[in-house]
Amino acid sequence: MTSADNLWFAYASQLQQKAAPAFDPKTQQFSLASSTLIVDLGNADPEIANAYAYQIGDTIAAASPAYVPKSSLLTSYRAFLDSIDLKGDANPNLDPQISKATITLNNAQTDFLSVQAAAITAWTGYKAVDSTIAFKDYLSQFYPLWGDAKSTLQGAESDYDQLMTKKYGVGFDIIQDARHAASSLGGAADITGQDKFNMLVKTGSAGIAGSVPVLPGINPPAPANALIESFAPAYMLDGFAARYAEWQAASASGATAATITVNNKSAASGWSHMGWTLDAQAEISEGFFNAWANTSVSSSTETAFTMNDDFEMTMDFVGLDMFSVNPGTWFSPGLIQSYKDQLLPGAPNLFGPDGSLARYPVQALIGFNPKIKLSMSDSDYNSFQSQFSAQTNAGFGFGPFVVGDVHHSTYSDKSSVQTDLATASVTINPPPSALPVLLGVISTIA
């Protein structure tokens, strides 16, 4: 039997070779999504598409071949900017003042974010009374505490900036500009209004032409009239809109853009080819072939099913490509390279192997409408077919793609599965959906 980890690696390796042949394991790391993650990047409403671009771009993956969120790029970048040691004026009288101003600033920032979170909750509730009221208008009319917290934060930032300029002179200007670009006041983290560092987003999901709004096992999305409009740090997936239009046209004609094959001949290799050290090479927790059975409304059992060595699984993608993930002008990779080795004593773990800024996403691997065929031995086919037919409320996992009704990320329902006794094969047709899936992310090592 070929181990599940080798199968996951073979699948990941082929994805990387097909979509990112220039991948460099010395400077990059590939994190593989071990379950399908629907990303509505092609939504007709650009603000909904923006929300998905933000989710991909702002998620820093953990130190693992499996794609698991670790931290936020914006939050980690801001922590980095506050941790830079500029080695300025040695005047001992300034340091205690700066230390005190830093504490005051951090407290003001924490208080502002807390007040803002409470204000968002209150505004969301008030929209049941007035669905048209914007967050900014609600704040000015009904939530004066937010304005007080904002004024306190502005004052704390001004005091801090003045002291830092005294200590570091013009050397602080670059850091000051970067901090303001990423701030909650007119920067990327400002959710109250449009500026050059953020973008409009809508949280939730709306059905689009040809989509399956709710697949079995997935919670229903919010209706379109319940979507919340706000602002998020700017991110862009270069070239996606044009490629997505090509994929839709190809889907109508039944064309195949790329084929991935996994079988017992898949070479057993290490995740070092994906940029990971031995310490990070924990096996992906799930088997490559899985079966789930619902035991209650909120839980299910999971078992792995195996194949003899004469199986072969092919995935024919209508669309498969890498897209560059580009943060807005609020983010400066150059500052990271210039100052990552010049941090204050006691700085948080930013650049260690599992640091919050050890890596950041630069490319997203997006797939579209794969058709999956699994050929196997007669005995394996008979075993699978009996399980598949008997378990009406079960789900089956084929790599990252899950078919059926389970409490798990689901690719399609069981009606799309065709079994063929004569060829001992199972074919999973793409669902009638226009929704792409996130298959993995390439990060650059900071």
Coordinates of C-alpha atoms in Angstrom, one line a residue:
M1 CA 0.0 0.0 0.0
T2 CA 1.2 3.5 -0.8
S3 CA 1.0 5.7 2.3
A4 CA -1.5 8.5 2.6
D5 CA 1.3 11.0 3.1
N6 CA 3.0 9.9 -0.1
L7 CA -0.2 10.3 -2.0
W8 CA -0.8 13.8 -0.6
F9 CA 2.8 14.7 -1.6
A10 CA 2.4 13.3 -5.1
Y11 CA -0.8 15.3 -5.5
A12 CA 0.8 18.5 -4.2
S13 CA 3.9 17.9 -6.3
Q14 CA 1.9 17.6 -9.5
L15 CA -0.2 20.7 -8.7
Q16 CA 3.0 22.7 -8.2
Q17 CA 4.6 21.4 -11.4
K18 CA 1.6 22.1 -13.5
A19 CA 0.7 25.6 -12.1
A20 CA 4.0 26.9 -10.7
P21 CA 7.0 25.3 -12.5
A22 CA 9.3 28.2 -11.3
F23 CA 8.7 27.3 -7.6
D24 CA 11.9 27.7 -5.5
P25 CA 11.9 25.6 -2.4
K26 CA 14.9 27.6 -1.0
T27 CA 12.9 30.8 -0.8
Q28 CA 9.3 29.7 -1.0
Q29 CA 6.9 27.2 0.8
F30 CA 3.9 25.5 -0.6
S31 CA 0.9 24.9 1.7
L32 CA -1.6 22.4 0.4
A33 CA -5.3 22.7 1.2
S34 CA -6.3 19.3 2.4
S35 CA -10.0 20.0 1.9
T36 CA -11.7 22.1 -0.8
L37 CA -12.1 25.8 0.1
I38 CA -14.7 27.5 -2.0
V39 CA -13.6 31.1 -2.9
D40 CA -16.2 33.2 -4.7
L41 CA -13.6 35.3 -6.5
G42 CA -15.6 35.6 -9.6
N43 CA -18.7 37.0 -8.0
A44 CA -20.5 39.7 -10.1
D45 CA -20.4 41.9 -7.0
P46 CA -16.7 43.1 -6.8
E47 CA -17.0 43.8 -3.1
I48 CA -17.8 40.1 -2.4
A49 CA -14.9 39.1 -4.6
N50 CA -12.7 41.5 -2.6
A51 CA -13.7 39.8 0.6
Y52 CA -12.3 36.5 -0.6
A53 CA -9.1 38.2 -2.0
Y54 CA -8.6 39.7 1.5
Q55 CA -9.1 36.3 3.2
I56 CA -6.5 34.7 1.0
G57 CA -4.0 37.6 1.1
D58 CA -4.2 38.3 4.8
T59 CA -3.8 34.7 6.0
I60 CA -0.3 33.7 6.9
A61 CA -0.1 29.9 6.9
A62 CA 1.4 27.9 9.8
A63 CA 4.7 26.1 9.4
S64 CA 3.2 23.0 7.9
P65 CA 2.6 21.4 4.4
A66 CA -1.1 21.5 5.3
Y67 CA -2.7 24.9 4.8
V68 CA -3.7 26.0 8.3
P69 CA -4.1 29.7 9.2
K70 CA -1.4 31.0 11.6
S71 CA -1.8 34.8 11.8
S72 CA -2.8 38.0 10.0
L73 CA -0.4 39.7 7.6
L74 CA -1.7 43.1 8.5
T75 CA -1.5 42.5 12.3
S76 CA 1.9 40.8 12.1
Y77 CA 3.3 43.6 9.9
R78 CA 2.1 46.2 12.3
A79 CA 3.8 44.3 15.2
F80 CA 7.0 44.2 13.1
L81 CA 6.9 48.0 12.5
D82 CA 6.5 48.6 16.2
S83 CA 9.5 46.3 17.0
I84 CA 12.2 47.9 14.8
D85 CA 15.2 49.2 16.6
L86 CA 16.5 52.3 14.7
K87 CA 19.4 52.7 17.1
G88 CA 19.0 56.5 17.4
D89 CA 19.9 59.2 19.9
A90 CA 21.5 57.7 23.0
N91 CA 19.9 60.3 25.3
P92 CA 18.9 58.2 28.3
N93 CA 16.1 60.7 29.2
L94 CA 14.1 59.8 26.1
D95 CA 13.9 56.1 26.6
P96 CA 11.7 56.2 29.7
Q97 CA 9.4 58.7 28.0
I98 CA 9.2 56.5 24.9
S99 CA 8.5 53.4 27.0
K100 CA 5.7 55.2 28.7
A101 CA 4.3 56.6 25.4
T102 CA 4.4 53.1 23.9
I103 CA 2.4 51.6 26.7
T104 CA -0.1 54.5 26.4
L105 CA -0.3 54.0 22.7
N106 CA -0.8 50.2 23.0
N107 CA -3.5 50.6 25.6
A108 CA -5.3 53.3 23.4
Q109 CA -5.1 51.0 20.4
T110 CA -6.5 48.0 22.4
D111 CA -9.3 50.2 23.8
F112 CA -10.1 51.6 20.3
L113 CA -10.4 48.1 18.8
S114 CA -12.6 46.9 21.6
V115 CA -14.9 49.9 21.3
Q116 CA -15.0 49.5 17.5
A117 CA -15.9 45.8 17.8
A118 CA -18.8 46.6 20.2
A119 CA -19.9 49.4 17.8
I120 CA -20.0 46.9 14.9
T121 CA -22.2 44.6 16.9
A122 CA -24.5 47.4 17.9
W123 CA -24.6 48.7 14.3
T124 CA -25.4 45.2 12.9
G125 CA -28.3 45.0 15.3
Y126 CA -29.6 48.4 14.4
K127 CA -29.7 47.5 10.7
A128 CA -32.8 45.6 11.5
V129 CA -34.4 49.0 12.2
D130 CA -32.6 50.9 9.4
S131 CA -31.0 48.6 6.8
T132 CA -29.6 51.5 4.8
I133 CA -27.5 53.2 7.6
A134 CA -23.8 53.1 7.0
F135 CA -21.4 52.2 9.8
K136 CA -19.8 55.7 9.7
D137 CA -23.2 57.4 10.0
Y138 CA -24.3 55.1 12.8
L139 CA -21.1 56.0 14.7
S140 CA -21.7 59.7 14.4
Q141 CA -25.4 59.5 15.4
F142 CA -25.5 56.8 18.0
Y143 CA -22.1 55.8 19.2
P144 CA -20.1 58.8 20.6
L145 CA -17.9 56.5 22.6
W146 CA -16.2 55.4 19.3
G147 CA -15.3 59.1 18.6
D148 CA -13.8 59.4 22.2
A149 CA -11.7 56.3 21.7
K150 CA -10.5 57.6 18.3
S151 CA -9.5 60.9 19.8
T152 CA -7.6 59.2 22.6
L153 CA -5.8 57.0 20.0
Q154 CA -4.9 60.0 17.8
G155 CA -3.4 61.8 20.8
A156 CA -1.4 58.8 21.9
E157 CA 0.0 58.3 18.4
S158 CA 0.9 62.0 18.1
D159 CA 2.8 61.9 21.4
Y160 CA 4.6 58.7 20.5
D161 CA 5.6 60.0 17.0
Q162 CA 7.0 63.2 18.5
L163 CA 9.2 61.4 20.9
M164 CA 10.4 58.9 18.3
T165 CA 11.3 61.7 15.9
K166 CA 13.3 63.3 18.7
K167 CA 15.2 60.1 19.3
Y168 CA 15.7 58.9 15.6
G169 CA 15.3 62.1 13.5
V170 CA 14.5 61.6 9.9
G171 CA 15.3 57.9 10.2
F172 CA 11.9 57.5 11.8
D173 CA 10.0 59.1 9.0
I174 CA 9.9 56.0 6.9
I175 CA 8.7 53.9 9.8
Q176 CA 6.2 56.5 10.7
D177 CA 4.7 56.6 7.2
A178 CA 4.5 52.8 7.2
R179 CA 2.8 52.7 10.5
H180 CA 0.2 55.3 9.4
A181 CA -0.4 53.4 6.1
A182 CA -1.3 50.3 8.1
S183 CA -3.2 52.1 10.9
S184 CA -6.9 52.1 11.9
L185 CA -7.0 55.8 11.3
G186 CA -6.9 56.5 7.6
G187 CA -4.8 53.4 6.8
A188 CA -5.4 49.8 5.7
A189 CA -7.1 48.9 9.0
D190 CA -9.6 51.7 8.9
I191 CA -13.1 50.1 8.4
T192 CA -15.0 53.4 8.5
G193 CA -14.2 54.9 5.2
Q194 CA -12.4 54.5 1.8
D195 CA -8.8 55.5 1.6
K196 CA -5.9 54.6 -0.7
F197 CA -4.8 51.7 1.5
N198 CA -8.1 49.7 1.9
M199 CA -11.0 48.4 -0.3
L200 CA -14.7 47.9 0.0
V201 CA -15.8 44.4 1.0
K202 CA -19.0 42.6 1.7
T203 CA -19.1 39.7 4.1
G204 CA -21.3 36.7 3.4
S205 CA -22.1 35.1 0.0
A206 CA -24.6 35.5 -2.7
G207 CA -25.6 33.0 -5.3
I208 CA -24.4 33.7 -8.9
A209 CA -25.5 32.3 -12.2
G210 CA -24.7 28.5 -12.4
S211 CA -23.8 28.2 -8.8
V212 CA -24.9 25.8 -6.1
P213 CA -25.5 28.3 -3.2
V214 CA -25.7 25.5 -0.6
L215 CA -24.0 22.2 -1.0
P216 CA -24.9 19.3 1.4
G217 CA -23.2 19.7 4.7
I218 CA -22.6 23.5 4.2
N219 CA -24.3 26.1 6.3
P220 CA -26.5 28.4 4.1
P221 CA -24.9 31.7 3.2
A222 CA -26.4 34.9 4.3
P223 CA -29.0 36.2 1.9
A224 CA -27.9 39.1 -0.3
N225 CA -30.0 41.6 1.7
A226 CA -28.1 40.7 4.9
L227 CA -24.6 41.3 3.5
I228 CA -22.5 43.7 5.5
E229 CA -20.5 46.3 3.6
S230 CA -17.3 47.5 5.2
F231 CA -13.6 48.1 4.4
A232 CA -10.6 45.8 4.6
P233 CA -6.9 46.1 3.7
A234 CA -6.4 46.2 0.0
Y235 CA -5.4 42.9 -1.8
M236 CA -5.5 41.9 -5.4
L237 CA -5.2 38.6 -7.3
D238 CA -3.6 39.6 -10.5
G239 CA -5.3 38.4 -13.7
F240 CA -8.0 36.3 -12.1
A241 CA -11.0 38.0 -13.6
A242 CA -9.8 37.5 -17.2
R243 CA -8.8 33.9 -16.5
Y244 CA -12.1 33.1 -14.8
A245 CA -14.0 34.3 -17.9
E246 CA -11.9 31.8 -20.0
W247 CA -12.7 29.0 -17.5
Q248 CA -16.4 29.6 -17.7
A249 CA -16.3 29.5 -21.5
A250 CA -14.2 26.3 -21.4
S251 CA -16.6 24.7 -18.9
A252 CA -19.4 25.2 -21.4
S253 CA -17.4 23.4 -24.1
G254 CA -16.2 20.6 -21.8
A255 CA -12.5 21.5 -22.3
T256 CA -9.8 20.3 -19.9
A257 CA -6.9 22.6 -18.9
A258 CA -4.8 20.3 -16.7
T259 CA -4.8 16.7 -15.5
I260 CA -3.4 15.5 -12.2
T261 CA -2.8 11.7 -11.7
V262 CA -2.1 9.9 -8.4
N263 CA -1.4 6.2 -8.3
N264 CA 0.9 3.6 -6.6
K265 CA 3.7 4.7 -8.9
S266 CA 3.7 8.2 -7.4
A267 CA 7.2 8.7 -6.1
A268 CA 7.7 8.7 -2.3
S269 CA 9.5 11.9 -1.6
G270 CA 9.9 14.5 1.2
W271 CA 8.1 17.8 1.7
S272 CA 11.5 19.5 1.4
H273 CA 10.6 19.8 -2.3
M274 CA 7.8 22.0 -1.2
G275 CA 10.1 24.2 0.9
W276 CA 9.6 22.6 4.3
T277 CA 12.3 21.5 6.8
L278 CA 12.1 18.2 8.7
D279 CA 10.7 19.9 11.8
A280 CA 7.7 21.1 9.8
Q281 CA 7.0 18.0 7.9
A282 CA 4.2 16.6 10.0
E283 CA 1.9 14.3 8.0
I284 CA -1.3 15.8 6.8
S285 CA -3.8 14.6 9.4
E286 CA -6.3 13.1 7.0
G287 CA -6.1 10.0 4.9
F288 CA -6.1 10.4 1.1
F289 CA -9.2 8.2 0.9
N290 CA -11.7 8.8 3.7
A291 CA -15.3 7.9 4.7
W292 CA -17.4 9.8 7.1
A293 CA -20.7 8.7 8.6
N294 CA -23.0 11.2 10.5
T295 CA -23.6 10.2 14.1
S296 CA -25.6 13.2 15.1
V297 CA -26.6 16.6 13.9
S298 CA -23.2 18.1 14.9
S299 CA -20.7 15.2 14.7
S300 CA -19.5 12.4 12.5
T301 CA -17.1 9.4 12.6
E302 CA -14.1 9.3 10.2
T303 CA -12.4 6.2 8.9
A304 CA -9.7 5.8 6.1
F305 CA -10.3 3.3 3.4
T306 CA -7.4 1.9 1.5
M307 CA -6.8 0.8 -2.1
N308 CA -4.6 -2.0 -3.4
D309 CA -1.6 -1.0 -5.5
D310 CA -3.4 -1.1 -8.8
F311 CA -5.6 2.0 -8.4
E312 CA -5.3 5.3 -10.3
M313 CA -7.0 8.6 -9.6
T314 CA -7.2 11.3 -12.3
M315 CA -8.5 14.9 -11.9
D316 CA -9.3 16.8 -15.0
F317 CA -9.5 20.5 -14.3
V318 CA -11.4 22.9 -16.5
G319 CA -9.2 25.6 -14.9
L320 CA -6.0 25.4 -12.9
D321 CA -3.6 28.3 -12.4
M322 CA -1.5 30.3 -9.9
F323 CA -2.4 33.9 -9.3
S324 CA -0.1 36.5 -7.7
V325 CA -1.4 37.8 -4.4
N326 CA -0.5 41.5 -4.1
P327 CA -1.2 43.6 -0.9
G328 CA -1.9 47.3 -1.4
T329 CA 0.7 50.0 -1.0
W330 CA 0.3 49.8 2.8
F331 CA 2.7 46.8 2.8
S332 CA 6.4 47.1 2.1
P333 CA 8.4 43.9 1.7
G334 CA 11.5 46.1 1.5
L335 CA 11.2 47.2 5.1
I336 CA 11.0 43.6 6.2
Q337 CA 14.2 42.8 4.4
S338 CA 15.9 45.9 5.7
Y339 CA 15.0 45.6 9.4
K340 CA 14.0 42.0 10.2
D341 CA 17.4 41.5 11.8
Q342 CA 17.2 44.8 13.7
L343 CA 14.5 44.3 16.3
L344 CA 14.1 45.7 19.8
P345 CA 15.0 43.4 22.8
G346 CA 11.9 41.4 23.8
A347 CA 10.2 41.7 20.4
P348 CA 7.6 39.1 19.6
N349 CA 8.4 36.0 17.6
L350 CA 8.1 37.3 14.1
F351 CA 10.7 35.5 12.0
G352 CA 11.3 32.2 13.8
P353 CA 10.3 29.0 11.9
D354 CA 6.7 29.4 13.3
G355 CA 6.8 33.2 13.8
S356 CA 3.8 35.2 13.0
L357 CA 5.6 36.9 10.0
A358 CA 7.9 34.0 9.1
R359 CA 6.2 33.7 5.6
Y360 CA 3.5 35.6 3.8
P361 CA 1.4 34.6 0.7
V362 CA 2.5 35.6 -2.7
Q363 CA 0.5 33.2 -4.9
A364 CA -2.8 31.4 -4.7
L365 CA -3.5 28.1 -6.5
I366 CA -7.1 28.1 -7.8
G367 CA -8.9 25.2 -9.5
F368 CA -12.1 25.1 -11.3
N369 CA -14.6 22.3 -11.9
P370 CA -12.4 19.2 -11.7
K371 CA -13.8 15.9 -12.9
I372 CA -12.4 13.0 -10.8
K373 CA -12.1 9.4 -11.9
L374 CA -10.9 6.6 -9.6
S375 CA -10.0 3.2 -11.2
M376 CA -9.4 0.3 -8.9
S377 CA -9.3 -3.5 -8.5
D378 CA -12.5 -5.5 -8.6
S379 CA -12.3 -6.2 -4.9
D380 CA -11.7 -2.6 -3.9
Y381 CA -14.6 -1.6 -6.2
N382 CA -17.0 -4.0 -4.6
S383 CA -16.0 -2.9 -1.1
F384 CA -16.4 0.8 -2.0
Q385 CA -19.7 0.3 -3.8
S386 CA -21.2 -1.5 -0.9
Q387 CA -20.2 1.3 1.5
F388 CA -21.3 4.0 -0.9
S389 CA -24.7 2.5 -1.5
A390 CA -25.4 1.6 2.2
Q391 CA -24.3 4.8 3.8
T392 CA -27.0 7.2 2.6
N393 CA -25.9 10.0 5.0
A394 CA -22.1 9.4 4.5
G395 CA -19.4 11.3 2.8
F396 CA -16.4 10.1 1.0
G397 CA -13.1 12.0 0.6
F398 CA -10.9 11.7 -2.5
G399 CA -7.9 13.8 -1.7
P400 CA -9.3 17.2 -0.9
F401 CA -12.6 16.6 -2.6
V402 CA -15.5 15.4 -0.4
V403 CA -18.7 14.0 -1.8
G404 CA -21.8 13.5 0.2
D405 CA -23.5 14.9 3.3
V406 CA -21.1 15.3 6.2
H407 CA -20.0 17.9 8.7
H408 CA -17.0 18.7 6.5
S409 CA -16.0 20.9 3.6
T410 CA -18.0 19.4 0.7
Y411 CA -17.2 19.4 -3.0
S412 CA -20.4 17.8 -4.4
D413 CA -23.3 15.5 -3.6
K414 CA -23.7 11.8 -4.2
S415 CA -25.9 12.2 -7.2
S416 CA -22.9 13.4 -9.2
V417 CA -21.1 10.0 -8.7
Q418 CA -21.2 7.4 -11.4
T419 CA -20.0 3.8 -10.7
D420 CA -19.1 1.4 -13.5
L421 CA -18.8 -2.3 -12.6
A422 CA -17.4 -3.3 -16.0
T423 CA -14.3 -1.0 -15.5
A424 CA -14.3 -1.0 -11.7
S425 CA -14.2 2.8 -11.7
V426 CA -15.9 5.7 -10.0
T427 CA -16.4 9.0 -11.7
I428 CA -17.3 12.2 -9.9
N429 CA -18.6 14.9 -12.2
P430 CA -18.2 18.6 -11.3
P431 CA -21.2 20.1 -9.5
P432 CA -23.2 22.6 -11.6
S433 CA -21.2 25.4 -9.9
A434 CA -19.4 28.5 -11.0
L435 CA -17.4 28.6 -7.7
P436 CA -13.6 28.1 -7.9
V437 CA -11.8 26.3 -5.1
L438 CA -8.5 27.2 -3.3
L439 CA -6.1 24.3 -3.6
G440 CA -3.0 25.8 -2.0
V441 CA -0.9 28.8 -1.3
I442 CA 2.7 29.6 -2.1
S443 CA 4.4 31.8 0.5
T444 CA 7.7 33.6 0.4
I445 CA 10.0 33.1 3.4
A446 CA 10.5 36.5 5.1

